[in-house]
């Protein structure tokens, strides 16, 4: 998984790291954000298509070669039909765990074994490539702030920033800047589904579901 081939969910996971505090921000929201990224990538690739609002595999055989994305494809194929918004939250941690394992195997993260209360075994993941994450965050902020016109932003880059904004990822879009960038975020959201009207519908539903999931997490946590 070289830098240039990072999947959307992998990029979103790395963007969530606060390199100053060396910790992941918004951990409770991260499974939904990463899953939304995986759904968006599969839709952009044409491997998941929309059939009357249902996330549907284009066929039963195609694979991406990415274990996290292929794991989600398999899950969708083996499950009863669900709408896109359901898949943003349903078993979302499965995709998060798969992405984290990928990044660990590729050297972006390091797994450290620990014991909780000195008894129960646990694994903590530590960021290994802080400079790369800083560069990814700077790139995301350039997409967010311009000066490149939205029409010249790739659909993948647009999707990353739009999803990060929908999840209120403060490493990309601090809360104080949300209102100022709202129009740009809306345009990037539309750009990430610009390839076809059907894809635009999918992107909109995934974003709406992600915002709802993030809001639920915030209310539950009392944020």
mmCIF file of C-alpha atoms in Angstrom:
data_model
loop_
_atom_site.group_PDB
_atom_site.id
_atom_site.type_symbol
_atom_site.label_atom_id
_atom_site.label_comp_id
_atom_site.label_asym_id
_atom_site.label_seq_id
_atom_site.Cartn_x
_atom_site.Cartn_y
_atom_site.Cartn_z
ATOM 1 C CA UNK A 1 0.000 0.000 0.000
ATOM 2 C CA UNK A 2 2.332 2.752 -1.196
ATOM 3 C CA UNK A 3 1.288 6.351 -0.450
ATOM 4 C CA UNK A 4 -0.139 6.980 -3.900
ATOM 5 C CA UNK A 5 -2.443 3.964 -3.727
ATOM 6 C CA UNK A 6 -3.975 4.537 -0.303
ATOM 7 C CA UNK A 7 -7.673 3.737 -0.420
ATOM 8 C CA UNK A 8 -10.234 6.334 0.642
ATOM 9 C CA UNK A 9 -10.894 4.598 3.987
ATOM 10 C CA UNK A 10 -7.154 4.305 4.675
ATOM 11 C CA UNK A 11 -6.589 7.997 3.916
ATOM 12 C CA UNK A 12 -9.493 8.957 6.170
ATOM 13 C CA UNK A 13 -8.120 6.827 8.996
ATOM 14 C CA UNK A 14 -4.709 8.473 8.736
ATOM 15 C CA UNK A 15 -6.234 11.951 8.479
ATOM 16 C CA UNK A 16 -7.864 11.380 11.871
ATOM 17 C CA UNK A 17 -4.486 11.235 13.626
ATOM 18 C CA UNK A 18 -3.446 14.285 15.620
ATOM 19 C CA UNK A 19 0.313 14.188 15.123
ATOM 20 C CA UNK A 20 0.925 16.685 17.927
ATOM 21 C CA UNK A 21 -0.852 14.550 20.507
ATOM 22 C CA UNK A 22 0.001 11.284 18.700
ATOM 23 C CA UNK A 23 -3.557 10.035 19.052
ATOM 24 C CA UNK A 24 -6.611 9.470 16.902
ATOM 25 C CA UNK A 25 -9.250 12.174 17.117
ATOM 26 C CA UNK A 26 -12.967 11.399 17.150
ATOM 27 C CA UNK A 27 -12.377 7.708 17.855
ATOM 28 C CA UNK A 28 -16.084 6.999 18.391
ATOM 29 C CA UNK A 29 -16.899 8.458 14.961
ATOM 30 C CA UNK A 30 -14.059 6.783 13.127
ATOM 31 C CA UNK A 31 -15.775 3.457 12.284
ATOM 32 C CA UNK A 32 -18.584 5.328 10.505
ATOM 33 C CA UNK A 33 -16.169 7.639 8.677
ATOM 34 C CA UNK A 34 -13.982 4.780 7.472
ATOM 35 C CA UNK A 35 -17.013 2.744 6.372
ATOM 36 C CA UNK A 36 -18.431 5.751 4.498
ATOM 37 C CA UNK A 37 -15.084 6.076 2.712
ATOM 38 C CA UNK A 38 -15.150 2.403 1.718
ATOM 39 C CA UNK A 39 -18.724 2.638 0.410
ATOM 40 C CA UNK A 40 -17.842 5.753 -1.585
ATOM 41 C CA UNK A 41 -14.776 4.168 -3.140
ATOM 42 C CA UNK A 42 -16.647 1.028 -4.139
ATOM 43 C CA UNK A 43 -19.405 3.170 -5.653
ATOM 44 C CA UNK A 44 -16.887 5.345 -7.518
ATOM 45 C CA UNK A 45 -15.277 2.182 -8.909
ATOM 46 C CA UNK A 46 -18.657 0.881 -10.044
ATOM 47 C CA UNK A 47 -18.435 -2.225 -7.843
ATOM 48 C CA UNK A 48 -21.387 -1.200 -5.706
ATOM 49 C CA UNK A 49 -24.343 0.275 -7.570
ATOM 50 C CA UNK A 50 -27.681 1.706 -6.541
ATOM 51 C CA UNK A 51 -30.867 -0.257 -7.161
ATOM 52 C CA UNK A 52 -33.890 1.594 -5.805
ATOM 53 C CA UNK A 53 -31.834 2.900 -2.886
ATOM 54 C CA UNK A 54 -30.226 -0.470 -2.109
ATOM 55 C CA UNK A 55 -26.435 -0.891 -2.129
ATOM 56 C CA UNK A 56 -26.006 -3.713 -4.641
ATOM 57 C CA UNK A 57 -22.846 -5.487 -5.882
ATOM 58 C CA UNK A 58 -22.389 -4.990 -9.608
ATOM 59 C CA UNK A 59 -21.505 -8.679 -9.880
ATOM 60 C CA UNK A 60 -20.570 -11.581 -7.626
ATOM 61 C CA UNK A 61 -16.941 -11.952 -8.669
ATOM 62 C CA UNK A 62 -15.132 -8.605 -8.998
ATOM 63 C CA UNK A 63 -12.453 -7.747 -6.448
ATOM 64 C CA UNK A 64 -10.272 -4.691 -5.860
ATOM 65 C CA UNK A 65 -7.191 -6.401 -4.437
ATOM 66 C CA UNK A 66 -7.633 -4.296 -1.292
ATOM 67 C CA UNK A 67 -8.501 -6.539 1.664
ATOM 68 C CA UNK A 68 -10.636 -3.962 3.482
ATOM 69 C CA UNK A 69 -12.662 -3.044 0.388
ATOM 70 C CA UNK A 70 -13.016 -6.668 -0.695
ATOM 71 C CA UNK A 71 -14.098 -7.604 2.820
ATOM 72 C CA UNK A 72 -16.913 -5.060 2.622
ATOM 73 C CA UNK A 73 -17.906 -6.298 -0.835
ATOM 74 C CA UNK A 74 -18.123 -9.832 0.522
ATOM 75 C CA UNK A 75 -20.163 -8.657 3.510
ATOM 76 C CA UNK A 76 -22.656 -6.876 1.230
ATOM 77 C CA UNK A 77 -22.911 -9.905 -1.051
ATOM 78 C CA UNK A 78 -23.572 -12.289 1.827
ATOM 79 C CA UNK A 79 -26.042 -10.077 3.702
ATOM 80 C CA UNK A 80 -29.673 -9.357 2.988
ATOM 81 C CA UNK A 81 -30.211 -6.142 1.008
ATOM 82 C CA UNK A 82 -29.706 -2.868 2.879
ATOM 83 C CA UNK A 83 -29.884 0.785 2.007
ATOM 84 C CA UNK A 84 -26.667 2.801 1.788
ATOM 85 C CA UNK A 85 -27.402 4.624 5.031
ATOM 86 C CA UNK A 86 -27.658 1.300 6.870
ATOM 87 C CA UNK A 87 -24.243 0.196 5.632
ATOM 88 C CA UNK A 88 -22.608 3.355 7.019
ATOM 89 C CA UNK A 89 -23.136 1.965 10.526
ATOM 90 C CA UNK A 90 -23.855 -1.773 10.181
ATOM 91 C CA UNK A 91 -20.813 -3.758 11.368
ATOM 92 C CA UNK A 92 -18.742 -0.642 10.620
ATOM 93 C CA UNK A 93 -15.960 -1.661 12.995
ATOM 94 C CA UNK A 94 -15.194 -4.640 10.742
ATOM 95 C CA UNK A 95 -13.986 -2.261 8.032
ATOM 96 C CA UNK A 96 -12.127 -0.086 10.538
ATOM 97 C CA UNK A 97 -10.261 -3.107 11.914
ATOM 98 C CA UNK A 98 -9.372 -4.293 8.412
ATOM 99 C CA UNK A 99 -8.003 -0.874 7.438
ATOM 100 C CA UNK A 100 -5.986 -0.634 10.644
ATOM 101 C CA UNK A 101 -4.488 -4.084 10.012
ATOM 102 C CA UNK A 102 -3.545 -3.013 6.472
ATOM 103 C CA UNK A 103 -1.847 0.140 7.692
ATOM 104 C CA UNK A 104 0.008 -1.791 10.372
ATOM 105 C CA UNK A 105 1.234 -4.386 7.888
ATOM 106 C CA UNK A 106 2.387 -1.606 5.551
ATOM 107 C CA UNK A 107 4.338 0.171 8.295
ATOM 108 C CA UNK A 108 2.126 3.224 8.734
ATOM 109 C CA UNK A 109 1.211 2.059 12.244
ATOM 110 C CA UNK A 110 2.904 -0.065 14.882
ATOM 111 C CA UNK A 111 1.004 -2.507 17.088
ATOM 112 C CA UNK A 112 2.091 -2.571 20.726
ATOM 113 C CA UNK A 113 0.903 -5.334 23.046
ATOM 114 C CA UNK A 114 -0.226 -4.217 26.468
ATOM 115 C CA UNK A 115 -2.184 -5.535 29.433
ATOM 116 C CA UNK A 116 -5.257 -3.797 30.815
ATOM 117 C CA UNK A 117 -5.208 -3.724 34.630
ATOM 118 C CA UNK A 118 -2.058 -5.760 34.327
ATOM 119 C CA UNK A 119 -4.076 -8.838 33.356
ATOM 120 C CA UNK A 120 -6.101 -8.582 30.145
ATOM 121 C CA UNK A 121 -4.092 -8.565 26.892
ATOM 122 C CA UNK A 122 -4.669 -5.587 24.609
ATOM 123 C CA UNK A 123 -3.149 -4.042 21.489
ATOM 124 C CA UNK A 124 -2.522 -0.322 21.065
ATOM 125 C CA UNK A 125 -1.693 1.133 17.659
ATOM 126 C CA UNK A 126 0.937 3.843 17.395
ATOM 127 C CA UNK A 127 1.500 6.126 14.418
ATOM 128 C CA UNK A 128 4.824 5.455 12.699
ATOM 129 C CA UNK A 129 4.730 7.960 9.841
ATOM 130 C CA UNK A 130 3.754 11.301 11.306
ATOM 131 C CA UNK A 131 5.357 13.276 8.466
ATOM 132 C CA UNK A 132 3.183 11.452 5.931
ATOM 133 C CA UNK A 133 0.044 12.226 7.937
ATOM 134 C CA UNK A 134 1.044 15.892 8.167
ATOM 135 C CA UNK A 135 1.423 15.933 4.378
ATOM 136 C CA UNK A 136 -1.972 14.261 3.855
ATOM 137 C CA UNK A 137 -3.626 16.784 6.154
ATOM 138 C CA UNK A 138 -1.961 19.699 4.385
ATOM 139 C CA UNK A 139 -3.113 18.330 1.030
ATOM 140 C CA UNK A 140 -6.680 17.975 2.362
ATOM 141 C CA UNK A 141 -6.653 21.558 3.624
ATOM 142 C CA UNK A 142 -5.477 22.799 0.208
ATOM 143 C CA UNK A 143 -8.405 21.010 -1.411
ATOM 144 C CA UNK A 144 -10.733 22.523 1.178
ATOM 145 C CA UNK A 145 -9.445 26.072 0.963
ATOM 146 C CA UNK A 146 -8.528 26.322 -2.718
ATOM 147 C CA UNK A 147 -7.299 28.047 -4.806
ATOM 148 C CA UNK A 148 -7.881 25.094 -7.187
ATOM 149 C CA UNK A 149 -11.446 25.246 -8.568
ATOM 150 C CA UNK A 150 -13.666 22.391 -7.391
ATOM 151 C CA UNK A 151 -14.131 21.332 -11.013
ATOM 152 C CA UNK A 152 -10.398 20.555 -11.198
ATOM 153 C CA UNK A 153 -10.299 18.500 -7.979
ATOM 154 C CA UNK A 154 -10.323 14.725 -8.558
ATOM 155 C CA UNK A 155 -13.401 12.857 -7.403
ATOM 156 C CA UNK A 156 -11.266 10.889 -4.924
ATOM 157 C CA UNK A 157 -9.745 13.989 -3.335
ATOM 158 C CA UNK A 158 -13.150 15.640 -3.234
ATOM 159 C CA UNK A 159 -14.633 12.602 -1.512
ATOM 160 C CA UNK A 160 -11.903 12.493 1.139
ATOM 161 C CA UNK A 161 -12.356 16.123 2.149
ATOM 162 C CA UNK A 162 -16.155 16.069 1.945
ATOM 163 C CA UNK A 163 -16.342 12.963 4.150
ATOM 164 C CA UNK A 164 -13.823 14.348 6.633
ATOM 165 C CA UNK A 165 -15.941 17.488 6.891
ATOM 166 C CA UNK A 166 -19.153 15.478 7.294
ATOM 167 C CA UNK A 167 -17.554 13.604 10.197
ATOM 168 C CA UNK A 168 -16.377 16.906 11.717
ATOM 169 C CA UNK A 169 -12.769 15.749 11.619
ATOM 170 C CA UNK A 170 -10.990 18.614 13.358
ATOM 171 C CA UNK A 171 -7.579 17.687 11.943
ATOM 172 C CA UNK A 172 -8.934 18.773 8.557
ATOM 173 C CA UNK A 173 -11.725 21.214 9.391
ATOM 174 C CA UNK A 174 -11.663 22.817 12.869
ATOM 175 C CA UNK A 175 -15.082 23.637 14.269
ATOM 176 C CA UNK A 176 -14.516 27.384 14.036
ATOM 177 C CA UNK A 177 -14.017 27.115 10.259
ATOM 178 C CA UNK A 178 -17.067 24.986 9.371
ATOM 179 C CA UNK A 179 -19.451 27.802 8.491
ATOM 180 C CA UNK A 180 -16.812 29.592 6.439
ATOM 181 C CA UNK A 181 -16.175 26.522 4.278
ATOM 182 C CA UNK A 182 -19.736 25.209 4.010
ATOM 183 C CA UNK A 183 -20.237 26.209 0.369
ATOM 184 C CA UNK A 184 -16.911 24.665 -0.636
ATOM 185 C CA UNK A 185 -17.710 21.434 1.233
ATOM 186 C CA UNK A 186 -21.106 21.225 -0.483
ATOM 187 C CA UNK A 187 -19.421 21.671 -3.857
ATOM 188 C CA UNK A 188 -16.825 18.993 -3.051
ATOM 189 C CA UNK A 189 -19.582 16.615 -2.002
ATOM 190 C CA UNK A 190 -21.262 17.086 -5.357
ATOM 191 C CA UNK A 191 -17.928 16.753 -7.151
ATOM 192 C CA UNK A 192 -17.215 13.396 -5.501
ATOM 193 C CA UNK A 193 -20.301 11.987 -7.238
ATOM 194 C CA UNK A 194 -19.993 13.902 -10.492
ATOM 195 C CA UNK A 195 -19.266 10.897 -12.712
ATOM 196 C CA UNK A 196 -22.953 9.983 -13.025
ATOM 197 C CA UNK A 197 -26.351 11.018 -11.646
ATOM 198 C CA UNK A 198 -26.740 7.624 -9.930
ATOM 199 C CA UNK A 199 -23.379 8.028 -8.200
ATOM 200 C CA UNK A 200 -24.320 11.524 -7.071
ATOM 201 C CA UNK A 201 -27.398 10.048 -5.388
ATOM 202 C CA UNK A 202 -25.271 7.445 -3.599
ATOM 203 C CA UNK A 203 -22.735 10.007 -2.411
ATOM 204 C CA UNK A 204 -25.487 12.234 -1.053
ATOM 205 C CA UNK A 205 -27.090 9.383 0.878
ATOM 206 C CA UNK A 206 -23.781 8.206 2.322
ATOM 207 C CA UNK A 207 -22.911 11.747 3.444
ATOM 208 C CA UNK A 208 -26.339 12.255 5.001
ATOM 209 C CA UNK A 209 -26.062 8.951 6.856
ATOM 210 C CA UNK A 210 -22.566 9.805 8.082
ATOM 211 C CA UNK A 211 -23.721 13.164 9.442
ATOM 212 C CA UNK A 212 -26.613 11.425 11.228
ATOM 213 C CA UNK A 213 -24.269 8.808 12.718
ATOM 214 C CA UNK A 214 -21.814 11.460 13.899
ATOM 215 C CA UNK A 215 -24.653 13.451 15.470
ATOM 216 C CA UNK A 216 -25.872 10.353 17.297
ATOM 217 C CA UNK A 217 -22.387 9.659 18.637
ATOM 218 C CA UNK A 218 -22.050 13.276 19.807
ATOM 219 C CA UNK A 219 -25.425 13.186 21.610
ATOM 220 C CA UNK A 220 -24.611 9.871 23.259
ATOM 221 C CA UNK A 221 -21.251 11.175 24.402
ATOM 222 C CA UNK A 222 -22.765 14.443 25.567
ATOM 223 C CA UNK A 223 -20.590 16.562 23.241
#
